[in-house]
Coordinates of C-alpha atoms in Angstrom, one line a residue:
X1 CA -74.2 -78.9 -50.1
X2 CA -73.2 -75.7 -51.7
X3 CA -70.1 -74.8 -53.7
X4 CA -68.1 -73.3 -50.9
X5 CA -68.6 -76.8 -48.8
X6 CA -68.1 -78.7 -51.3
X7 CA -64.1 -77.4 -51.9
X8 CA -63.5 -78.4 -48.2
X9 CA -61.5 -80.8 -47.0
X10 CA -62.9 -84.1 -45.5
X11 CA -61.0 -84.4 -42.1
X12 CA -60.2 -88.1 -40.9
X13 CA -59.6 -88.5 -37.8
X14 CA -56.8 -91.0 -36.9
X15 CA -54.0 -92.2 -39.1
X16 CA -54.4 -96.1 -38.0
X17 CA -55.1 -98.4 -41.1
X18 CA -58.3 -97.1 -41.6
X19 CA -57.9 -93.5 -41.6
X20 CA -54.8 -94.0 -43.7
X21 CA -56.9 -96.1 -45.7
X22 CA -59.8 -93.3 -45.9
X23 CA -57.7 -90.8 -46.9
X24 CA -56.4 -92.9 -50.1
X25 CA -60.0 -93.8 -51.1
X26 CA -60.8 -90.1 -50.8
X27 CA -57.6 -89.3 -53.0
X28 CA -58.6 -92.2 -55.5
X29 CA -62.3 -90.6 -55.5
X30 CA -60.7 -86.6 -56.1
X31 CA -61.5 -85.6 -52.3
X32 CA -59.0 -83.7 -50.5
X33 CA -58.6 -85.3 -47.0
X34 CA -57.0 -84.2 -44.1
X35 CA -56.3 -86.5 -41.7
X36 CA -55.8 -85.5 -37.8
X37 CA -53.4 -88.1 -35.6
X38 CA -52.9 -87.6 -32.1
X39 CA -49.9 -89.2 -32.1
X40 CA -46.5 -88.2 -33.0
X41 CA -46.6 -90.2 -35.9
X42 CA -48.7 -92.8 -38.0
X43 CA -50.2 -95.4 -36.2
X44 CA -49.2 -94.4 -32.9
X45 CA -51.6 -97.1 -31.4
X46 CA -50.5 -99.7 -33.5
X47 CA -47.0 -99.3 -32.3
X48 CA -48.0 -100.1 -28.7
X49 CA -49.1 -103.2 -29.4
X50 CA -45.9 -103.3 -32.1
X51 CA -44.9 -106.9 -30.3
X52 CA -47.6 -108.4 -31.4
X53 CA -48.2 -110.7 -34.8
X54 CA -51.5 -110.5 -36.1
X55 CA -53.6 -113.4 -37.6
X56 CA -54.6 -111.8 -40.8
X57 CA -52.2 -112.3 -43.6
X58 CA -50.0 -109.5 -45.4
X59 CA -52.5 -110.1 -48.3
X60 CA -55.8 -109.2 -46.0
X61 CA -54.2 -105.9 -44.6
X62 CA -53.1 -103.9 -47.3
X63 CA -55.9 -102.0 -48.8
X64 CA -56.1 -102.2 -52.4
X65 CA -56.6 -97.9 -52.7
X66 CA -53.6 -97.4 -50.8
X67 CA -51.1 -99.8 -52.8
X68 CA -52.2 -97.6 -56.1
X69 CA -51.1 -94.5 -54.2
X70 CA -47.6 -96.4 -53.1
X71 CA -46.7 -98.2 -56.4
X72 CA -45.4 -94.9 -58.1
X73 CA -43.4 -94.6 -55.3
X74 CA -41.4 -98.1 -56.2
X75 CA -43.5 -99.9 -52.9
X76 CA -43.8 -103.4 -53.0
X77 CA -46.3 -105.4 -51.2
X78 CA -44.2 -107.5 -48.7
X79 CA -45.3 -111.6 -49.0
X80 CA -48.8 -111.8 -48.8
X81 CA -48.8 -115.0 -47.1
X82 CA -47.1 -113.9 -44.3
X83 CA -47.7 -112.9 -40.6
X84 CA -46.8 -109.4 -40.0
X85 CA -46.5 -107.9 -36.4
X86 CA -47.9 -104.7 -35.4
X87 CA -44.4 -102.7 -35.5
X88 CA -44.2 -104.3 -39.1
X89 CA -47.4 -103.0 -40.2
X90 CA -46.8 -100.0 -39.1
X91 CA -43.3 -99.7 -40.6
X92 CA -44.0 -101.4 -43.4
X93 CA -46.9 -100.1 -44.8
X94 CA -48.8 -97.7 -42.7
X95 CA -45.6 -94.9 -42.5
X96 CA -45.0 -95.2 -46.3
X97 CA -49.0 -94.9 -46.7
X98 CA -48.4 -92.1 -44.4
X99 CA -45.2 -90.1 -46.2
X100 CA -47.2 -90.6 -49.5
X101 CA -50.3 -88.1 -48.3
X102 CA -47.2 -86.0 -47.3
X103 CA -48.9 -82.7 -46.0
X104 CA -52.6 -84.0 -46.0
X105 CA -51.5 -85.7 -42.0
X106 CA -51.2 -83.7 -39.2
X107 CA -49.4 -85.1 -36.5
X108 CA -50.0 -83.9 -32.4
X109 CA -53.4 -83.1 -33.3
X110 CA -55.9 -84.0 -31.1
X111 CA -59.0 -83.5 -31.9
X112 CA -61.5 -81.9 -29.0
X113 CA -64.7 -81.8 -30.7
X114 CA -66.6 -81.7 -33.7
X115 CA -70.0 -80.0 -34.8
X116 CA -71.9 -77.6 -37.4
X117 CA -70.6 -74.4 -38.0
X118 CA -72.8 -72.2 -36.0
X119 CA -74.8 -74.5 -34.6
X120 CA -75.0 -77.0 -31.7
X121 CA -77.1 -80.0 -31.9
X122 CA -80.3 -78.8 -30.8
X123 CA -80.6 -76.1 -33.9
X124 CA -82.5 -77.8 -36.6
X125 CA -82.6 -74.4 -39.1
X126 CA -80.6 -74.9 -42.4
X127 CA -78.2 -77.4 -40.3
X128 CA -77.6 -79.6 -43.1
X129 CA -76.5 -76.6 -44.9
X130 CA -73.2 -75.9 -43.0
X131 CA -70.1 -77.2 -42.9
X132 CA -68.5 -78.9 -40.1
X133 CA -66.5 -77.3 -37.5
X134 CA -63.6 -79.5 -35.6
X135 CA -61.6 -78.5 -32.9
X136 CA -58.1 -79.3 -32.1
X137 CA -55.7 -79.0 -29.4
X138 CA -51.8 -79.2 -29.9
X139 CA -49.5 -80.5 -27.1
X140 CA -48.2 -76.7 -27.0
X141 CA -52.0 -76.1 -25.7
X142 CA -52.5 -74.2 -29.0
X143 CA -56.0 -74.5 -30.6
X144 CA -57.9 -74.0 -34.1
X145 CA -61.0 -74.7 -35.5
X146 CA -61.0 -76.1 -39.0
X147 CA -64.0 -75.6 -41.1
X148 CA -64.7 -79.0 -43.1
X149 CA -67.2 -80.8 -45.5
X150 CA -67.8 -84.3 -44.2
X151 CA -65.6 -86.2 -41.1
X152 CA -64.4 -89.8 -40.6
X153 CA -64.2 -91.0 -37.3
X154 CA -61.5 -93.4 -37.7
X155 CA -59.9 -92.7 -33.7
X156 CA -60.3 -96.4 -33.0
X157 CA -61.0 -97.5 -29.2
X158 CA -57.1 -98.1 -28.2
X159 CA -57.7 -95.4 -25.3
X160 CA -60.3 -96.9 -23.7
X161 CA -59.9 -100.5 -22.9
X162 CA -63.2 -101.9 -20.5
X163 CA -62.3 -102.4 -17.2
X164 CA -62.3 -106.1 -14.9
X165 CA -66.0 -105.2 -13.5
X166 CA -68.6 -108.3 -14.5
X167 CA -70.8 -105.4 -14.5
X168 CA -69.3 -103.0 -16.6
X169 CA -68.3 -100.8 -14.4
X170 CA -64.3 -100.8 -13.2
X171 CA -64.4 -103.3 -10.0
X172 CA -63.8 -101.9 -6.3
X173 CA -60.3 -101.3 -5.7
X174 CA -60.0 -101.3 -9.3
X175 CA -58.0 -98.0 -9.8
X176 CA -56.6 -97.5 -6.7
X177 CA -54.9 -101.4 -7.8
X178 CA -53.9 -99.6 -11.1
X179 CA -50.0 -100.4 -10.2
X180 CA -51.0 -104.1 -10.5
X181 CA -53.0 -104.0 -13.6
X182 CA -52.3 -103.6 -17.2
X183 CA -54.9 -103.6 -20.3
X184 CA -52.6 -105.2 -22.5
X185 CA -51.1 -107.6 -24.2
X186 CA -47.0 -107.6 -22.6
X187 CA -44.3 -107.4 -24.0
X188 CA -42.1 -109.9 -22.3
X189 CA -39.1 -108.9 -24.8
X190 CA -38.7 -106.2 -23.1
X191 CA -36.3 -106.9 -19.9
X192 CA -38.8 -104.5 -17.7
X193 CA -41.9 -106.1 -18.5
X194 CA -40.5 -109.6 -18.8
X195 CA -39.1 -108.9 -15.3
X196 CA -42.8 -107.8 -14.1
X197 CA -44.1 -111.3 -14.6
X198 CA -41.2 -113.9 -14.3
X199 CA -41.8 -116.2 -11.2
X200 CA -44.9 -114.1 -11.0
X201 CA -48.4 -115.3 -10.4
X202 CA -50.4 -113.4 -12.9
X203 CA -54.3 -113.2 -13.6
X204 CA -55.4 -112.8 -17.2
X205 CA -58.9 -111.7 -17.6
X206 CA -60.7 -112.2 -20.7
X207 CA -62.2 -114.6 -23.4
X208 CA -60.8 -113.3 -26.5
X209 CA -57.6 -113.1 -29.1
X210 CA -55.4 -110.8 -26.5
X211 CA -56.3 -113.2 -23.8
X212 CA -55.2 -116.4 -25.8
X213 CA -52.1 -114.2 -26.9
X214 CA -51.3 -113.3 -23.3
X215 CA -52.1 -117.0 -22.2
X216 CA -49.7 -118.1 -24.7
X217 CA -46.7 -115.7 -23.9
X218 CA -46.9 -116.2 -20.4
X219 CA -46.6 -120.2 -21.1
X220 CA -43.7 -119.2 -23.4
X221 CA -41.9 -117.7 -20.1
X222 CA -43.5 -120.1 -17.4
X223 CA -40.8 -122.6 -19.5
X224 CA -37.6 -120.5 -18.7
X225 CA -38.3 -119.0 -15.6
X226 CA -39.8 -121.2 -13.0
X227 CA -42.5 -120.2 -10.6
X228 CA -44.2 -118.1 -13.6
X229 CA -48.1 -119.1 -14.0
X230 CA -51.4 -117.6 -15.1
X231 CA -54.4 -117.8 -13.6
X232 CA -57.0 -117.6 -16.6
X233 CA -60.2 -115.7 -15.6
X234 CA -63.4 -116.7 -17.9
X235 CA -66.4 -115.0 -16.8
X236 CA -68.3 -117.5 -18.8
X237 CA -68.0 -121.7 -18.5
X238 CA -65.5 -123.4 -20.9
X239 CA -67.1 -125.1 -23.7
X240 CA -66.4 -126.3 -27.0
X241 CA -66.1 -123.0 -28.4
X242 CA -64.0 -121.5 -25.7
X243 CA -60.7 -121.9 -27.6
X244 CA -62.2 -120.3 -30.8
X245 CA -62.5 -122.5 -34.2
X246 CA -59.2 -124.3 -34.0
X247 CA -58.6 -126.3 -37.4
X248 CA -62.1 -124.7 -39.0
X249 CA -61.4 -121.4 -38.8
X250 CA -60.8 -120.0 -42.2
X251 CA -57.7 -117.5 -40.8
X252 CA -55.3 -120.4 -39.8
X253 CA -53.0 -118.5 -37.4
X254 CA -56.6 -117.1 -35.4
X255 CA -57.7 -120.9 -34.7
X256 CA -53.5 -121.9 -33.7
X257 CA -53.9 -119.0 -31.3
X258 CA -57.1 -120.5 -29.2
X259 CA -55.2 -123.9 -29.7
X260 CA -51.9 -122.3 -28.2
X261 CA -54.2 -120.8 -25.5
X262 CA -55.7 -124.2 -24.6
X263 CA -52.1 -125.8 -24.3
X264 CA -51.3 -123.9 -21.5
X265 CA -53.8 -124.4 -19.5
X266 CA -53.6 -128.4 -20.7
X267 CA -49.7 -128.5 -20.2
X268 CA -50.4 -127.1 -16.5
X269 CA -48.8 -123.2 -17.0
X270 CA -52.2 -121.8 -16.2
X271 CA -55.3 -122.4 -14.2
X272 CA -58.6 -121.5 -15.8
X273 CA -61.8 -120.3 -13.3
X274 CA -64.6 -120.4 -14.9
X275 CA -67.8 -118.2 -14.3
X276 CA -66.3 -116.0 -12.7
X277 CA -67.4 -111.9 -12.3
X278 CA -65.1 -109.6 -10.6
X279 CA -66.6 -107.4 -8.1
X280 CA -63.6 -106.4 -6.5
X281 CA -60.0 -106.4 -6.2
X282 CA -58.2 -106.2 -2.5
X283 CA -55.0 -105.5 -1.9
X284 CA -52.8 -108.3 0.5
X285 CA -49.7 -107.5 0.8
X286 CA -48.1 -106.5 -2.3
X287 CA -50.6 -108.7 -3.9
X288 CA -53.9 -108.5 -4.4
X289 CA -57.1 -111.0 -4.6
X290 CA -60.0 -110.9 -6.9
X291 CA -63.2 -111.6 -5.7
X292 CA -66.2 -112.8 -7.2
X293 CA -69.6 -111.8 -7.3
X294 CA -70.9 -115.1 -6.1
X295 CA -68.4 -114.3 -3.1
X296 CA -65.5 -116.4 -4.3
X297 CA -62.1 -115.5 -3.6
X298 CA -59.0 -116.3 -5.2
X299 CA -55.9 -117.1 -4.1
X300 CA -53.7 -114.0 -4.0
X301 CA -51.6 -113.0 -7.7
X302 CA -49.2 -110.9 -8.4
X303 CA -50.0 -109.0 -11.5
X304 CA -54.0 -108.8 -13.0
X305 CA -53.6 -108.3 -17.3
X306 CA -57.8 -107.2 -18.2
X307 CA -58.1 -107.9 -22.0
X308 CA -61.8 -107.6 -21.3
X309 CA -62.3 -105.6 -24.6
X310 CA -62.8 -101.9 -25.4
X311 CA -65.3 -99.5 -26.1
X312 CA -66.2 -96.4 -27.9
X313 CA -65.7 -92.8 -26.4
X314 CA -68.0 -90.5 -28.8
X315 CA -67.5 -87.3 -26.4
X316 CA -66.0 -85.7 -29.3
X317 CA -68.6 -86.2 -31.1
X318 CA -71.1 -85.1 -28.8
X319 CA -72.5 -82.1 -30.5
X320 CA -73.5 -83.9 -33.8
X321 CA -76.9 -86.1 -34.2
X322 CA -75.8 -90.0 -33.8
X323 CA -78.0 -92.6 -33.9
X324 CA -75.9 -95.5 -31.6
X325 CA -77.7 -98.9 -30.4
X326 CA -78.3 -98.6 -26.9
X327 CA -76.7 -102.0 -26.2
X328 CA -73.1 -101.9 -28.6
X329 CA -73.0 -98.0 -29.0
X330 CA -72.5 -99.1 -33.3
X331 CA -74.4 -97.3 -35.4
X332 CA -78.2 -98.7 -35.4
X333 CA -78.3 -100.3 -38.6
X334 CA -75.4 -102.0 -37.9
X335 CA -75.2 -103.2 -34.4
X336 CA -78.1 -105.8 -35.9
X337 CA -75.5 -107.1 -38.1
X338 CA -72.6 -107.6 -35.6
X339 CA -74.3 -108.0 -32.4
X340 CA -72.6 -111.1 -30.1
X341 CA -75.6 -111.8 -28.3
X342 CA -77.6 -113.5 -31.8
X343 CA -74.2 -113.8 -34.3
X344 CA -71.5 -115.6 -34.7
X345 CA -68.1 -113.6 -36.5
X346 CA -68.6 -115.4 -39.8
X347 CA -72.4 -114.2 -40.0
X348 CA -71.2 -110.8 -40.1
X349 CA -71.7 -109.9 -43.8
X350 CA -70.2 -106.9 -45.7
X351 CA -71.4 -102.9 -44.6
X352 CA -70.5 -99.6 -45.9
X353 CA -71.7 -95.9 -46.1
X354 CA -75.5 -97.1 -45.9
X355 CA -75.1 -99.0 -42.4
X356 CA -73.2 -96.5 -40.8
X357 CA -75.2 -93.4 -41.9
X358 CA -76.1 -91.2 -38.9
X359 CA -79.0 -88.5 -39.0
X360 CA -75.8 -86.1 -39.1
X361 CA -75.5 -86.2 -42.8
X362 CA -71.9 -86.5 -43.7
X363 CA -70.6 -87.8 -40.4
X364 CA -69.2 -91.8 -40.3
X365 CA -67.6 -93.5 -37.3
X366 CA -65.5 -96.6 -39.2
X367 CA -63.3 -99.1 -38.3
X368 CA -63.0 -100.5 -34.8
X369 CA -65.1 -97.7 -33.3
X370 CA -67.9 -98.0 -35.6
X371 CA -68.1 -101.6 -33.8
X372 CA -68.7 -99.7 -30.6
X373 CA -68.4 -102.6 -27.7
X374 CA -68.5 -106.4 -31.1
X375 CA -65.4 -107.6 -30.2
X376 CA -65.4 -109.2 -33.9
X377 CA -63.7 -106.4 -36.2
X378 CA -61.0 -107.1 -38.9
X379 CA -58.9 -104.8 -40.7
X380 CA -60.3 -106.0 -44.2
X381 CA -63.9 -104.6 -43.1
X382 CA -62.8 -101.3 -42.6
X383 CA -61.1 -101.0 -45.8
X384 CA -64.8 -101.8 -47.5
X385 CA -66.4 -99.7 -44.8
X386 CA -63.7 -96.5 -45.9
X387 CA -64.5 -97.7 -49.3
X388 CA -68.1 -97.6 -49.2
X389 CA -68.3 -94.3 -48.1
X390 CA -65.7 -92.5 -50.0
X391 CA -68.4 -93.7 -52.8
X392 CA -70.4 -92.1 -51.3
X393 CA -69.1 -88.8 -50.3
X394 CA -68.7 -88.3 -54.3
X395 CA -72.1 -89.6 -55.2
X396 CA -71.2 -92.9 -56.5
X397 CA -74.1 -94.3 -54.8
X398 CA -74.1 -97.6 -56.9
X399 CA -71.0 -98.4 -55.8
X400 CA -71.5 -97.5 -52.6
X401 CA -74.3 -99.9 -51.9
X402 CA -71.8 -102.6 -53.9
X403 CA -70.0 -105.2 -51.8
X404 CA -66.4 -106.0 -52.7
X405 CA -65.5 -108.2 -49.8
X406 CA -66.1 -111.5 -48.5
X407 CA -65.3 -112.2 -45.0
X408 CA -63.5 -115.6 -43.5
X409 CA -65.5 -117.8 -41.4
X410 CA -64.4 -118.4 -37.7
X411 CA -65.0 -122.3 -37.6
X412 CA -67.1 -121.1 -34.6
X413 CA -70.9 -120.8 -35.4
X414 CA -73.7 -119.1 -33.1
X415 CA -74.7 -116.5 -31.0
X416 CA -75.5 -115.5 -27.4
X417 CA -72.2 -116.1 -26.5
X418 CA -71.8 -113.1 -23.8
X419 CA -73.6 -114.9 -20.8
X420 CA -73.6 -118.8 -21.1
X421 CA -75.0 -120.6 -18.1
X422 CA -71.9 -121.7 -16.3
X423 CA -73.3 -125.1 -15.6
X424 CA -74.9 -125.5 -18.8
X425 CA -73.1 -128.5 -20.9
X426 CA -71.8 -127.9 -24.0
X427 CA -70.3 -129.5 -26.7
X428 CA -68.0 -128.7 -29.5
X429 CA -69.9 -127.3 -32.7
X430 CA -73.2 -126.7 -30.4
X431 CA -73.4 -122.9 -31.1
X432 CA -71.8 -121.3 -28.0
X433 CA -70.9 -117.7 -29.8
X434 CA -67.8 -116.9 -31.6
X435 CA -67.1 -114.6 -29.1
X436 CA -64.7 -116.7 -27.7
X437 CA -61.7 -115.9 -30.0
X438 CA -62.7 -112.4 -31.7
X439 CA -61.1 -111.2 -34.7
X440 CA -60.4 -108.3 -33.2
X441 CA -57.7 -105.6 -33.9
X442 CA -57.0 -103.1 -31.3
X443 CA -56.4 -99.9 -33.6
X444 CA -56.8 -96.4 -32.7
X445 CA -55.1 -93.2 -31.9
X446 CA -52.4 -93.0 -30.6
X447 CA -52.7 -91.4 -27.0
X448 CA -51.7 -93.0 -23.6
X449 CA -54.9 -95.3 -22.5
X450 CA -56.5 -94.5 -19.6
X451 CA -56.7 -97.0 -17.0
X452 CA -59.8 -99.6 -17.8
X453 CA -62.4 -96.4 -16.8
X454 CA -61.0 -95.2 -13.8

């Protein structure tokens, strides 16, 4: 890196809690960064899913850079063993983080794409030599190109929730059902939404955190409004560790939430189907009816909520050299590490700047998108991922390769959780994948989501 490179800016894309977190680290380590956010202000994504109390702890989502850049500003640390939600992380703590790096976030800037100045991805000559170029659209349809020394993907997967397809792929009838289907968790506060589902018959799709939540909400309202239930849609069978790790998982509130989940369906305010792939969705009536691979065919609902997970979209990034598993889209050396098919979420140890090196020197996807399609990603990881490599950006290479974190156990132990043999018995403890109740957090930029793919 010469001179003239080296005075650059570091862009970050995304001012979610690991961007914002990024840019501190960079402060902390005497890098400028300048961090791009889609949205019209910090954590746009996050304050979609504001409604929404998370099971980490105050204490496990502050990040320790970022409280040395508030405390001049007289910031306290709100109680550390308490729940926040989503709108009180963001107001709380990511705005303030935000205000603090004043001028270095940009807000309304989207980022189009990102490469080497002067050459695409096929040049090899003197490519490690140049800085990066990123381009950015405004919602005026004005453009620039910024010319930058290293870039942080921190953008998140928020935008591009999986669709309902057991294959992947967004069922038939899928999009042209959109006006039946949401990707996320409701927000029955709200008198619209709330009066979307009461005395509704609703499907929920999905085997994870925002399907227990969603579960458990829907239960809440089934109890005031009568004629309210969920139908719960597992593609896999129900075993022990379908309702996550309960009592033994080490983040309290994440095991109530699978427990919460497995009242309603005990106390009767939702029907689970197990084994069940969606190949399609048909439209009867103002209803509509899911239908199985297998050819089964359920009995009409109202509403379909997919919390089926998300994935990464790396177009922006499609003129630099990534090296991305072929099955999770994570960077190689990590999608070992984190992969649902052979661990469990507590086998997922530490990573930073070494595990998410790409052959585009200088280039790091972190946070949730660096998990590409894991469902198992906490906030805490990212702040030792953003950590990691802000080491290493200055050369610090010893502590870059250091660990400073140690992650919570599930309670739910195992891999090859993604397929399980429907008619396979299990039992509780007998390694059925933690997949079951991920520790995931949706963060990510703050744009509208498209539509499950379609």
């Amino acid at each position: 890196m010469n001179a003239h490179t080296a005075a650059l800016p570091t862009v970050v894309i995304g001012a979610g809690p690991i961007g914002l977190a990024a840019a501190a680290h960079l402060v902390e380590r005497g890098i400028e960064p300048l961090v791009l956010e889609a949205g019209p202000r910090a954590a746009s994504a996050v304050r979609e899913w504001s409604h929404v109390r998370l099971f980490s702890t105050w204490s496990e989502l502050v990040d320790p850079a970022a409280e040395k850049l508030l405390a001049p500003t007289g910031w306290t640390a709100p109680d550390g063993a308490t729940y926040p939600s989503g709108g009180d992380w963001a107001d709380k703590y990511l705005q303030p983080l935000a205000d603090v790096l004043g001028d270095r976030v940009r807000y309304g800037a989207r980022v189009t794409g990102v490469s080497r100045l002067g050459r695409d991805r096929v040049v090899d000559a003197d490519r490690h030599e140049q800085p990066f170029t990123v381009h950015i659209a405004f919602a005026d349809r004005a453009q620039e190109r910024l010319t930058v020394r290293a870039v942080v993907d921190a953008s998140g997967t928020w935008t591009t929730p999986s669709p309902i397809g057991g294959d992947g792929l967004p069922a038939l009838g899928e999009c042209a059902a959109a006006e039946r289907i949401s990707y996320r968790v409701p927000d029955l506060k709200s008198p619209a939404v709330r009066a979307r589902y009461a005395g509704k018959r609703t499907a929920v799709i999905g085997s994870g955190a925002s399907a227990f939540t969603a579960l458990a909400y829907l239960a809440d309202l089934a109890k005031d409004v009568p004629g309210t239930h969920a139908v719960w849609i597992l593609r896999r069978g129900i075993s022990g560790s379908t309702f996550g790790g309960g009592t033994a998982d080490q983040l309290p509130a994440r095991g109530a939430l699978g427990l919460t989940a497995k009242a309603a369906v005990d106390n009767g305010y939702a029907d689970a189907v197990t084994a069940f792939r969606t190949l399609a969705t048909e439209k009867s009536g103002d209803q509509l009816v899911l239908v199985a691979e297998d050819g089964r065919r359920l009995d009409p609902v109202d509403e379909v909520i997919a919390l089926t997970g998300f994935r990464p979209d790396t177009d922006v990034l499609s003129e630099l050299r990534l090296n991305l598993d072929e099955r999770l889209q994570a960077p190689v050396e990590l999608a070992p590490l984190i992969d649902p098919n052979q661990h469990s979420c507590g086998t997922v140890y530490p990573h930073g700047a070494k595990e998410l090196a790409h052959p585009e020197k200088d280039v790091y996807v972190v946070g949730m998108k660096s998990y590409g399609r894991a469902p198992t990603f906490l906030a805490m990881t990212g702040y030792e991922q953003v950590r990691s490599i802000a080491a290493a950006l200055a050369g610090d290479h010893e502590a870059a390769e250091r660990v400073e974190l140690t992650l919570p156990d599930t309670g739910v132990c195992g891999g090859a959780g993604l397929f399980d043999d429907p008619n396979a018995a299990q039992t509780e403890g007998d390694g059925g994948g933690c997949c079951a109740a991920p520790a995931t957090l949706q963060i990510g930029i703050g744009a509208p989501a498209t539509s499950g793919g379609c």
